[in-house]
Amino acid sequence: MNLEGKVAVVTGSSKGIGAAIALKLAQAGADVAVNYNRDQAGAEAVVRQIVDLGRKAKAYGADVAITEQVQGMFNAISEDFGKIDILVNNAGITRDTLLMRMKEDDWDKVIETNLKSMFLCTKAISKAMLKQRSGKIINITSVVGFIGNPGQANYAAAKAGVMGFTRTIAREFGSRGINVNAIAPGFIESQMTAELPDDVKETMFKSIPLGRFGKPEDVADLALFLASEKSDYITGQVFNVDGGMVM
Ligand code: NAP
């Protein structure tokens, strides 16, 4: 799969799944805008790895849940790179607790970071991408959006929302040659899952037919396919990358 000449933006690519996707797209030839919120050092390290591959890359600090910051970031990216061909909406957070203990702020922060960010970032690139009449949008959701998970009412609601958003934008943008798909990872080893208690990890492990946790690269491999011309006739779909956890 060849992405030479393409420009990609990956939100939340200072670490974890986003960093793996940014690197995978760069390995295929894309130039990449790396977004981070707090971890500037992580983002700069990803940028260095991409530059070492001979591609162009730059880090942009912006909270994807805040309109002005998103707008500022995409204006800067358009100026620096000239266009955007691939948008990966990956940034996400968890604030897990049972509904009885969940604070309004836990709900709002998770919905804003995981779901509202999709609206803001997709809207920010939509005008140029529609004019360009080509593009790939890849939204990272979660299997939890399908099956729910105790302690994740906020996260599951956001991720289910991402699926509805994906299908709607696929319908709205389809006639302009823009593909919009989502990836639903299961349990992937990253900072997000490292924080889970051992008993929760053990229970999840037992529910994975392939007998191992996923790696960020497992998700990145599918993201590469969805970013490439090999997926030109696929849109509005949600693909699980979960070792068979949900079927
Ligand atoms: P992670 O290691 O915690 O990384 C999260 C990334 O999102 C970081 O780069 C972080 O940036 C960024 N981020 C968080 N809030 C942000 C904000 N407001 N604005 C901009 N960037 C922000 O998590 P991960 O496991 O790689 O998760 C990546 C995506 O996959 C998320 O959407 C997550 O919900 C989804 N997912 C993960 C799993 C899993 O098992 N790991 C399963 C299903 C779905 P900074 O560090 O710079 O703040």
PDB file of C-alpha atoms and ligand atoms in Angstrom:
ATOM      1  CA  MET A   1       0.000   0.000   0.000  1.00  0.00           C
ATOM      2  CA  ASN A   2       1.516   3.260  -1.135  1.00  0.00           C
ATOM      3  CA  LEU A   3       0.642   6.603   0.479  1.00  0.00           C
ATOM      4  CA  GLU A   4       3.366   8.672  -1.182  1.00  0.00           C
ATOM      5  CA  GLY A   5       2.199  12.249  -1.752  1.00  0.00           C
ATOM      6  CA  LYS A   6      -0.585  11.923   0.844  1.00  0.00           C
ATOM      7  CA  VAL A   7      -0.914  14.058   3.974  1.00  0.00           C
ATOM      8  CA  ALA A   8      -2.356  12.499   7.129  1.00  0.00           C
ATOM      9  CA  VAL A   9      -3.487  13.998  10.434  1.00  0.00           C
ATOM     10  CA  VAL A  10      -3.662  11.643  13.406  1.00  0.00           C
ATOM     11  CA  THR A  11      -5.239  13.050  16.563  1.00  0.00           C
ATOM     12  CA  GLY A  12      -3.778  11.815  19.848  1.00  0.00           C
ATOM     13  CA  SER A  13      -0.637  10.404  18.241  1.00  0.00           C
ATOM     14  CA  SER A  14       1.874  11.169  21.001  1.00  0.00           C
ATOM     15  CA  LYS A  15       1.645   7.544  22.184  1.00  0.00           C
ATOM     16  CA  GLY A  16      -0.275   4.269  21.957  1.00  0.00           C
ATOM     17  CA  ILE A  17      -2.543   3.446  19.033  1.00  0.00           C
ATOM     18  CA  GLY A  18      -2.311   6.945  17.499  1.00  0.00           C
ATOM     19  CA  ALA A  19       1.505   6.864  17.467  1.00  0.00           C
ATOM     20  CA  ALA A  20       1.469   3.402  15.844  1.00  0.00           C
ATOM     21  CA  ILE A  21      -0.958   4.631  13.167  1.00  0.00           C
ATOM     22  CA  ALA A  22       1.127   7.767  12.483  1.00  0.00           C
ATOM     23  CA  LEU A  23       4.255   5.641  12.026  1.00  0.00           C
ATOM     24  CA  LYS A  24       2.486   3.034   9.900  1.00  0.00           C
ATOM     25  CA  LEU A  25       1.118   5.689   7.522  1.00  0.00           C
ATOM     26  CA  ALA A  26       4.567   7.300   7.313  1.00  0.00           C
ATOM     27  CA  GLN A  27       6.184   3.933   6.551  1.00  0.00           C
ATOM     28  CA  ALA A  28       3.778   3.701   3.601  1.00  0.00           C
ATOM     29  CA  GLY A  29       4.964   7.115   2.382  1.00  0.00           C
ATOM     30  CA  ALA A  30       2.577   9.656   3.944  1.00  0.00           C
ATOM     31  CA  ASP A  31       3.593  12.962   5.521  1.00  0.00           C
ATOM     32  CA  VAL A  32       2.012  13.207   8.967  1.00  0.00           C
ATOM     33  CA  ALA A  33       0.723  15.914  11.312  1.00  0.00           C
ATOM     34  CA  VAL A  34       1.071  14.554  14.859  1.00  0.00           C
ATOM     35  CA  ASN A  35      -1.409  15.895  17.412  1.00  0.00           C
ATOM     36  CA  TYR A  36      -0.958  15.775  21.170  1.00  0.00           C
ATOM     37  CA  ASN A  37      -2.660  17.273  24.191  1.00  0.00           C
ATOM     38  CA  ARG A  38      -0.216  17.031  27.120  1.00  0.00           C
ATOM     39  CA  ASP A  39       2.625  14.816  25.972  1.00  0.00           C
ATOM     40  CA  GLN A  40       4.729  17.106  23.785  1.00  0.00           C
ATOM     41  CA  ALA A  41       7.850  14.979  24.324  1.00  0.00           C
ATOM     42  CA  GLY A  42       5.999  11.867  23.102  1.00  0.00           C
ATOM     43  CA  ALA A  43       4.745  13.716  20.031  1.00  0.00           C
ATOM     44  CA  GLU A  44       8.205  15.099  19.226  1.00  0.00           C
ATOM     45  CA  ALA A  45       9.642  11.568  19.496  1.00  0.00           C
ATOM     46  CA  VAL A  46       7.040  10.295  16.997  1.00  0.00           C
ATOM     47  CA  VAL A  47       7.873  13.214  14.684  1.00  0.00           C
ATOM     48  CA  ARG A  48      11.579  12.331  14.839  1.00  0.00           C
ATOM     49  CA  GLN A  49      10.860   8.707  13.908  1.00  0.00           C
ATOM     50  CA  ILE A  50       8.787   9.841  10.912  1.00  0.00           C
ATOM     51  CA  VAL A  51      11.434  12.312   9.768  1.00  0.00           C
ATOM     52  CA  ASP A  52      14.010   9.503  10.041  1.00  0.00           C
ATOM     53  CA  LEU A  53      11.854   7.582   7.543  1.00  0.00           C
ATOM     54  CA  GLY A  54      12.358  10.460   5.104  1.00  0.00           C
ATOM     55  CA  ARG A  55       8.847  11.873   5.473  1.00  0.00           C
ATOM     56  CA  LYS A  56       7.651  15.293   6.593  1.00  0.00           C
ATOM     57  CA  ALA A  57       6.146  15.519  10.092  1.00  0.00           C
ATOM     58  CA  LYS A  58       5.318  18.154  12.667  1.00  0.00           C
ATOM     59  CA  ALA A  59       3.752  18.102  16.144  1.00  0.00           C
ATOM     60  CA  TYR A  60       0.701  20.218  16.976  1.00  0.00           C
ATOM     61  CA  GLY A  61      -0.479  20.739  20.543  1.00  0.00           C
ATOM     62  CA  ALA A  62      -4.267  21.089  20.676  1.00  0.00           C
ATOM     63  CA  ASP A  63      -7.101  19.799  22.833  1.00  0.00           C
ATOM     64  CA  VAL A  64      -9.410  18.188  20.271  1.00  0.00           C
ATOM     65  CA  ALA A  65     -12.436  18.939  22.462  1.00  0.00           C
ATOM     66  CA  ILE A  66     -11.949  22.720  22.233  1.00  0.00           C
ATOM     67  CA  THR A  67     -13.239  24.465  19.104  1.00  0.00           C
ATOM     68  CA  GLU A  68     -10.674  27.285  18.928  1.00  0.00           C
ATOM     69  CA  GLN A  69      -7.733  24.932  19.457  1.00  0.00           C
ATOM     70  CA  VAL A  70      -8.978  22.534  16.767  1.00  0.00           C
ATOM     71  CA  GLN A  71      -9.510  25.373  14.310  1.00  0.00           C
ATOM     72  CA  GLY A  72      -6.072  26.812  15.039  1.00  0.00           C
ATOM     73  CA  MET A  73      -4.436  23.410  14.589  1.00  0.00           C
ATOM     74  CA  PHE A  74      -6.090  22.655  11.249  1.00  0.00           C
ATOM     75  CA  ASN A  75      -5.323  26.149   9.926  1.00  0.00           C
ATOM     76  CA  ALA A  76      -1.662  25.608  10.827  1.00  0.00           C
ATOM     77  CA  ILE A  77      -1.608  22.106   9.288  1.00  0.00           C
ATOM     78  CA  SER A  78      -3.156  23.357   6.035  1.00  0.00           C
ATOM     79  CA  GLU A  79      -0.557  26.112   5.877  1.00  0.00           C
ATOM     80  CA  ASP A  80       2.349  23.760   6.658  1.00  0.00           C
ATOM     81  CA  PHE A  81       1.320  20.774   4.508  1.00  0.00           C
ATOM     82  CA  GLY A  82      -0.914  22.373   1.837  1.00  0.00           C
ATOM     83  CA  LYS A  83      -3.720  19.792   2.038  1.00  0.00           C
ATOM     84  CA  ILE A  84      -5.148  16.909   4.091  1.00  0.00           C
ATOM     85  CA  ASP A  85      -5.938  13.526   2.500  1.00  0.00           C
ATOM     86  CA  ILE A  86      -6.347  11.335   5.577  1.00  0.00           C
ATOM     87  CA  LEU A  87      -7.880  12.185   8.959  1.00  0.00           C
ATOM     88  CA  VAL A  88      -7.607   9.676  11.784  1.00  0.00           C
ATOM     89  CA  ASN A  89      -9.805  10.685  14.717  1.00  0.00           C
ATOM     90  CA  ASN A  90      -8.037   8.696  17.414  1.00  0.00           C
ATOM     91  CA  ALA A  91      -7.704  10.877  20.542  1.00  0.00           C
ATOM     92  CA  GLY A  92      -9.583   9.457  23.502  1.00  0.00           C
ATOM     93  CA  ILE A  93      -9.721   9.187  27.275  1.00  0.00           C
ATOM     94  CA  THR A  94     -11.458   7.104  29.923  1.00  0.00           C
ATOM     95  CA  ARG A  95     -12.858   8.166  33.293  1.00  0.00           C
ATOM     96  CA  ASP A  96     -14.162   4.818  34.533  1.00  0.00           C
ATOM     97  CA  THR A  97     -16.521   4.463  37.468  1.00  0.00           C
ATOM     98  CA  LEU A  98     -19.948   2.963  38.082  1.00  0.00           C
ATOM     99  CA  LEU A  99     -22.879   5.187  37.184  1.00  0.00           C
ATOM    100  CA  MET A 100     -23.783   5.635  40.862  1.00  0.00           C
ATOM    101  CA  ARG A 101     -20.416   7.317  41.427  1.00  0.00           C
ATOM    102  CA  MET A 102     -19.977   8.988  38.038  1.00  0.00           C
ATOM    103  CA  LYS A 103     -19.733  12.775  38.262  1.00  0.00           C
ATOM    104  CA  GLU A 104     -21.205  15.054  35.638  1.00  0.00           C
ATOM    105  CA  ASP A 105     -17.672  16.143  34.797  1.00  0.00           C
ATOM    106  CA  ASP A 106     -16.634  12.497  34.172  1.00  0.00           C
ATOM    107  CA  TRP A 107     -19.485  12.230  31.698  1.00  0.00           C
ATOM    108  CA  ASP A 108     -18.827  15.570  29.977  1.00  0.00           C
ATOM    109  CA  LYS A 109     -15.043  15.163  29.623  1.00  0.00           C
ATOM    110  CA  VAL A 110     -15.336  11.691  28.080  1.00  0.00           C
ATOM    111  CA  ILE A 111     -18.129  12.664  25.693  1.00  0.00           C
ATOM    112  CA  GLU A 112     -16.301  15.836  24.665  1.00  0.00           C
ATOM    113  CA  THR A 113     -12.906  14.213  24.123  1.00  0.00           C
ATOM    114  CA  ASN A 114     -14.106  10.995  22.449  1.00  0.00           C
ATOM    115  CA  LEU A 115     -17.180  12.191  20.539  1.00  0.00           C
ATOM    116  CA  LYS A 116     -17.403  15.960  20.208  1.00  0.00           C
ATOM    117  CA  SER A 117     -13.793  15.894  18.953  1.00  0.00           C
ATOM    118  CA  MET A 118     -14.958  13.841  15.947  1.00  0.00           C
ATOM    119  CA  PHE A 119     -17.476  16.550  15.064  1.00  0.00           C
ATOM    120  CA  LEU A 120     -14.949  19.364  15.503  1.00  0.00           C
ATOM    121  CA  CYS A 121     -12.050  17.746  13.608  1.00  0.00           C
ATOM    122  CA  THR A 122     -14.186  16.329  10.789  1.00  0.00           C
ATOM    123  CA  LYS A 123     -15.946  19.673  10.338  1.00  0.00           C
ATOM    124  CA  ALA A 124     -12.609  21.465  10.296  1.00  0.00           C
ATOM    125  CA  ILE A 125     -11.367  19.444   7.292  1.00  0.00           C
ATOM    126  CA  SER A 126     -14.721  18.948   5.575  1.00  0.00           C
ATOM    127  CA  LYS A 127     -14.792  22.001   3.317  1.00  0.00           C
ATOM    128  CA  ALA A 128     -11.347  21.402   1.826  1.00  0.00           C
ATOM    129  CA  MET A 129     -11.826  17.629   1.574  1.00  0.00           C
ATOM    130  CA  LEU A 130     -15.209  17.969  -0.146  1.00  0.00           C
ATOM    131  CA  LYS A 131     -13.678  20.433  -2.607  1.00  0.00           C
ATOM    132  CA  GLN A 132     -10.777  18.055  -3.200  1.00  0.00           C
ATOM    133  CA  ARG A 133     -13.316  15.279  -3.944  1.00  0.00           C
ATOM    134  CA  SER A 134     -11.209  12.605  -2.249  1.00  0.00           C
ATOM    135  CA  GLY A 135     -10.221  11.631   1.248  1.00  0.00           C
ATOM    136  CA  LYS A 136     -10.189   8.981   3.945  1.00  0.00           C
ATOM    137  CA  ILE A 137     -11.612   9.494   7.418  1.00  0.00           C
ATOM    138  CA  ILE A 138     -10.950   6.823  10.027  1.00  0.00           C
ATOM    139  CA  ASN A 139     -12.614   7.069  13.438  1.00  0.00           C
ATOM    140  CA  ILE A 140     -11.408   5.031  16.394  1.00  0.00           C
ATOM    141  CA  THR A 141     -14.312   3.666  18.419  1.00  0.00           C
ATOM    142  CA  SER A 142     -14.327   0.591  20.726  1.00  0.00           C
ATOM    143  CA  VAL A 143     -16.014  -2.800  21.054  1.00  0.00           C
ATOM    144  CA  VAL A 144     -17.423  -1.325  24.284  1.00  0.00           C
ATOM    145  CA  GLY A 145     -19.660   0.813  22.048  1.00  0.00           C
ATOM    146  CA  PHE A 146     -21.322  -2.444  20.921  1.00  0.00           C
ATOM    147  CA  ILE A 147     -21.499  -4.482  24.108  1.00  0.00           C
ATOM    148  CA  GLY A 148     -21.254  -1.954  26.969  1.00  0.00           C
ATOM    149  CA  ASN A 149     -19.023  -2.395  29.996  1.00  0.00           C
ATOM    150  CA  PRO A 150     -19.748  -1.810  33.694  1.00  0.00           C
ATOM    151  CA  GLY A 151     -17.960   1.366  34.815  1.00  0.00           C
ATOM    152  CA  GLN A 152     -17.861   2.842  31.317  1.00  0.00           C
ATOM    153  CA  ALA A 153     -21.317   4.372  30.734  1.00  0.00           C
ATOM    154  CA  ASN A 154     -19.673   7.606  29.530  1.00  0.00           C
ATOM    155  CA  TYR A 155     -17.110   5.861  27.319  1.00  0.00           C
ATOM    156  CA  ALA A 156     -19.548   3.315  25.856  1.00  0.00           C
ATOM    157  CA  ALA A 157     -22.034   6.071  25.027  1.00  0.00           C
ATOM    158  CA  ALA A 158     -19.320   8.140  23.331  1.00  0.00           C
ATOM    159  CA  LYS A 159     -18.002   5.179  21.345  1.00  0.00           C
ATOM    160  CA  ALA A 160     -21.508   4.098  20.247  1.00  0.00           C
ATOM    161  CA  GLY A 161     -21.999   7.719  19.175  1.00  0.00           C
ATOM    162  CA  VAL A 162     -18.847   7.501  17.074  1.00  0.00           C
ATOM    163  CA  MET A 163     -20.386   4.592  15.144  1.00  0.00           C
ATOM    164  CA  GLY A 164     -23.547   6.567  14.328  1.00  0.00           C
ATOM    165  CA  PHE A 165     -21.455   9.590  13.406  1.00  0.00           C
ATOM    166  CA  THR A 166     -19.283   7.448  11.091  1.00  0.00           C
ATOM    167  CA  ARG A 167     -22.269   5.998   9.213  1.00  0.00           C
ATOM    168  CA  THR A 168     -23.890   9.422   8.828  1.00  0.00           C
ATOM    169  CA  ILE A 169     -20.785  11.181   7.512  1.00  0.00           C
ATOM    170  CA  ALA A 170     -20.174   8.221   5.182  1.00  0.00           C
ATOM    171  CA  ARG A 171     -23.608   8.893   3.680  1.00  0.00           C
ATOM    172  CA  GLU A 172     -23.067  12.670   3.542  1.00  0.00           C
ATOM    173  CA  PHE A 173     -19.574  12.536   1.963  1.00  0.00           C
ATOM    174  CA  GLY A 174     -19.859   9.384  -0.187  1.00  0.00           C
ATOM    175  CA  SER A 175     -20.728  11.131  -3.428  1.00  0.00           C
ATOM    176  CA  ARG A 176     -17.551  13.240  -3.127  1.00  0.00           C
ATOM    177  CA  GLY A 177     -15.201  10.270  -3.105  1.00  0.00           C
ATOM    178  CA  ILE A 178     -14.597  10.388   0.645  1.00  0.00           C
ATOM    179  CA  ASN A 179     -14.571   7.124   2.613  1.00  0.00           C
ATOM    180  CA  VAL A 180     -15.525   7.215   6.286  1.00  0.00           C
ATOM    181  CA  ASN A 181     -14.976   4.103   8.388  1.00  0.00           C
ATOM    182  CA  ALA A 182     -14.411   3.199  12.027  1.00  0.00           C
ATOM    183  CA  ILE A 183     -12.161   0.762  13.842  1.00  0.00           C
ATOM    184  CA  ALA A 184     -13.359  -0.818  17.081  1.00  0.00           C
ATOM    185  CA  PRO A 185     -10.362  -2.158  19.023  1.00  0.00           C
ATOM    186  CA  GLY A 186     -10.830  -4.695  21.799  1.00  0.00           C
ATOM    187  CA  PHE A 187      -8.113  -4.809  24.476  1.00  0.00           C
ATOM    188  CA  ILE A 188      -4.959  -3.174  23.125  1.00  0.00           C
ATOM    189  CA  GLU A 189      -1.797  -2.767  25.222  1.00  0.00           C
ATOM    190  CA  SER A 190      -1.321   0.973  25.811  1.00  0.00           C
ATOM    191  CA  GLN A 191      -1.177   3.490  28.648  1.00  0.00           C
ATOM    192  CA  MET A 192      -4.988   3.482  28.689  1.00  0.00           C
ATOM    193  CA  THR A 193      -5.242  -0.250  29.459  1.00  0.00           C
ATOM    194  CA  ALA A 194      -2.064  -0.409  31.583  1.00  0.00           C
ATOM    195  CA  GLU A 195      -3.988   1.405  34.313  1.00  0.00           C
ATOM    196  CA  LEU A 196      -6.695  -1.313  34.605  1.00  0.00           C
ATOM    197  CA  PRO A 197      -6.677  -3.587  37.682  1.00  0.00           C
ATOM    198  CA  ASP A 198      -5.147  -7.078  37.185  1.00  0.00           C
ATOM    199  CA  ASP A 199      -8.437  -8.912  37.811  1.00  0.00           C
ATOM    200  CA  VAL A 200     -10.157  -6.902  35.059  1.00  0.00           C
ATOM    201  CA  LYS A 201      -7.285  -7.689  32.678  1.00  0.00           C
ATOM    202  CA  GLU A 202      -7.501 -11.393  33.551  1.00  0.00           C
ATOM    203  CA  THR A 203     -11.250 -11.521  32.837  1.00  0.00           C
ATOM    204  CA  MET A 204     -10.751  -9.740  29.522  1.00  0.00           C
ATOM    205  CA  PHE A 205      -7.869 -12.020  28.576  1.00  0.00           C
ATOM    206  CA  LYS A 206     -10.097 -15.072  29.006  1.00  0.00           C
ATOM    207  CA  SER A 207     -12.631 -13.616  26.572  1.00  0.00           C
ATOM    208  CA  ILE A 208     -10.124 -13.349  23.689  1.00  0.00           C
ATOM    209  CA  PRO A 209     -10.241 -16.429  21.409  1.00  0.00           C
ATOM    210  CA  LEU A 210      -6.857 -15.599  19.839  1.00  0.00           C
ATOM    211  CA  GLY A 211      -5.316 -15.824  23.322  1.00  0.00           C
ATOM    212  CA  ARG A 212      -3.380 -12.561  23.481  1.00  0.00           C
ATOM    213  CA  PHE A 213      -3.932  -8.857  24.029  1.00  0.00           C
ATOM    214  CA  GLY A 214      -3.725  -6.680  20.940  1.00  0.00           C
ATOM    215  CA  LYS A 215      -0.839  -4.383  20.099  1.00  0.00           C
ATOM    216  CA  PRO A 216      -1.206  -0.835  18.736  1.00  0.00           C
ATOM    217  CA  GLU A 217       0.293  -2.145  15.462  1.00  0.00           C
ATOM    218  CA  ASP A 218      -2.657  -4.545  15.062  1.00  0.00           C
ATOM    219  CA  VAL A 219      -4.941  -1.505  14.861  1.00  0.00           C
ATOM    220  CA  ALA A 220      -2.467   0.439  12.717  1.00  0.00           C
ATOM    221  CA  ASP A 221      -2.417  -2.320  10.075  1.00  0.00           C
ATOM    222  CA  LEU A 222      -6.156  -1.916   9.496  1.00  0.00           C
ATOM    223  CA  ALA A 223      -5.876   1.883   9.599  1.00  0.00           C
ATOM    224  CA  LEU A 224      -3.287   1.683   6.797  1.00  0.00           C
ATOM    225  CA  PHE A 225      -5.642  -0.421   4.685  1.00  0.00           C
ATOM    226  CA  LEU A 226      -8.514   2.012   5.306  1.00  0.00           C
ATOM    227  CA  ALA A 227      -6.248   4.962   4.440  1.00  0.00           C
ATOM    228  CA  SER A 228      -5.148   3.380   1.169  1.00  0.00           C
ATOM    229  CA  GLU A 229      -6.795   3.034  -2.241  1.00  0.00           C
ATOM    230  CA  LYS A 230      -7.353  -0.659  -1.427  1.00  0.00           C
ATOM    231  CA  SER A 231     -10.414   0.380   0.592  1.00  0.00           C
ATOM    232  CA  ASP A 232     -11.906   2.656  -2.072  1.00  0.00           C
ATOM    233  CA  TYR A 233     -15.201   0.696  -2.229  1.00  0.00           C
ATOM    234  CA  ILE A 234     -15.673   0.463   1.553  1.00  0.00           C
ATOM    235  CA  THR A 235     -17.480   3.126   3.562  1.00  0.00           C
ATOM    236  CA  GLY A 236     -19.703   3.487   6.631  1.00  0.00           C
ATOM    237  CA  GLN A 237     -18.318   0.325   8.244  1.00  0.00           C
ATOM    238  CA  VAL A 238     -17.105  -0.497  11.747  1.00  0.00           C
ATOM    239  CA  PHE A 239     -14.332  -3.117  11.902  1.00  0.00           C
ATOM    240  CA  ASN A 240     -13.397  -4.910  15.122  1.00  0.00           C
ATOM    241  CA  VAL A 241      -9.714  -5.512  15.886  1.00  0.00           C
ATOM    242  CA  ASP A 242     -10.169  -7.560  19.032  1.00  0.00           C
ATOM    243  CA  GLY A 243      -8.761 -11.076  18.666  1.00  0.00           C
ATOM    244  CA  GLY A 244     -12.345 -12.331  18.357  1.00  0.00           C
ATOM    245  CA  MET A 245     -13.496 -10.884  21.691  1.00  0.00           C
ATOM    246  CA  VAL A 246     -16.814  -9.727  20.236  1.00  0.00           C
ATOM    247  CA  MET A 247     -18.582 -11.768  17.568  1.00  0.00           C
TER     248      MET A 247
HETATM  249  P1  NAP B   1      -3.503   6.284  25.195  1.00  0.00           P
HETATM  250  O1  NAP B   1      -2.277   5.459  25.103  1.00  0.00           O
HETATM  251  O2  NAP B   1      -3.995   6.763  26.503  1.00  0.00           O
HETATM  252  O3  NAP B   1      -3.318   7.528  24.186  1.00  0.00           O
HETATM  253  C1  NAP B   1      -4.336   8.487  24.065  1.00  0.00           C
HETATM  254  C2  NAP B   1      -3.899   9.556  23.097  1.00  0.00           C
HETATM  255  O4  NAP B   1      -4.978  10.502  22.984  1.00  0.00           O
HETATM  256  C3  NAP B   1      -2.685  10.340  23.591  1.00  0.00           C
HETATM  257  O5  NAP B   1      -1.873  10.660  22.494  1.00  0.00           O
HETATM  258  C4  NAP B   1      -3.292  11.608  24.170  1.00  0.00           C
HETATM  259  O6  NAP B   1      -2.465  12.747  24.066  1.00  0.00           O
HETATM  260  C5  NAP B   1      -4.461  11.797  23.233  1.00  0.00           C
HETATM  261  N1  NAP B   1      -5.477  12.667  23.820  1.00  0.00           N
HETATM  262  C6  NAP B   1      -6.221  12.466  24.936  1.00  0.00           C
HETATM  263  N2  NAP B   1      -7.024  13.513  25.151  1.00  0.00           N
HETATM  264  C7  NAP B   1      -6.773  14.398  24.149  1.00  0.00           C
HETATM  265  C8  NAP B   1      -7.281  15.684  23.831  1.00  0.00           C
HETATM  266  N3  NAP B   1      -8.212  16.258  24.570  1.00  0.00           N
HETATM  267  N4  NAP B   1      -6.792  16.310  22.725  1.00  0.00           N
HETATM  268  C9  NAP B   1      -5.838  15.737  21.966  1.00  0.00           C
HETATM  269  N5  NAP B   1      -5.328  14.505  22.217  1.00  0.00           N
HETATM  270  C10 NAP B   1      -5.780  13.868  23.297  1.00  0.00           C
HETATM  271  O7  NAP B   1      -4.753   5.500  24.545  1.00  0.00           O
HETATM  272  P2  NAP B   1      -4.844   4.406  23.381  1.00  0.00           P
HETATM  273  O8  NAP B   1      -5.086   3.100  24.010  1.00  0.00           O
HETATM  274  O9  NAP B   1      -3.732   4.572  22.418  1.00  0.00           O
HETATM  275  O10 NAP B   1      -6.236   4.858  22.737  1.00  0.00           O
HETATM  276  C11 NAP B   1      -6.330   5.499  21.471  1.00  0.00           C
HETATM  277  C12 NAP B   1      -7.778   5.417  21.002  1.00  0.00           C
HETATM  278  O11 NAP B   1      -8.180   4.049  20.910  1.00  0.00           O
HETATM  279  C13 NAP B   1      -8.777   6.074  21.958  1.00  0.00           C
HETATM  280  O12 NAP B   1      -9.807   6.695  21.218  1.00  0.00           O
HETATM  281  C14 NAP B   1      -9.335   4.898  22.730  1.00  0.00           C
HETATM  282  O13 NAP B   1     -10.610   5.157  23.250  1.00  0.00           O
HETATM  283  C15 NAP B   1      -9.355   3.843  21.640  1.00  0.00           C
HETATM  284  N6  NAP B   1      -9.406   2.481  22.139  1.00  0.00           N
HETATM  285  C16 NAP B   1      -8.386   1.959  22.872  1.00  0.00           C
HETATM  286  C17 NAP B   1      -8.456   0.639  23.324  1.00  0.00           C
HETATM  287  C18 NAP B   1      -7.360  -0.019  24.109  1.00  0.00           C
HETATM  288  O14 NAP B   1      -7.561  -1.165  24.529  1.00  0.00           O
HETATM  289  N7  NAP B   1      -6.236   0.614  24.338  1.00  0.00           N
HETATM  290  C19 NAP B   1      -9.603  -0.104  23.045  1.00  0.00           C
HETATM  291  C20 NAP B   1     -10.627   0.456  22.311  1.00  0.00           C
HETATM  292  C21 NAP B   1     -10.503   1.741  21.857  1.00  0.00           C
HETATM  293  P3  NAP B   1      -1.514  13.265  25.293  1.00  0.00           P
HETATM  294  O15 NAP B   1      -0.938  12.037  25.916  1.00  0.00           O
HETATM  295  O16 NAP B   1      -0.517  14.128  24.571  1.00  0.00           O
HETATM  296  O17 NAP B   1      -2.372  14.063  26.231  1.00  0.00           O
END
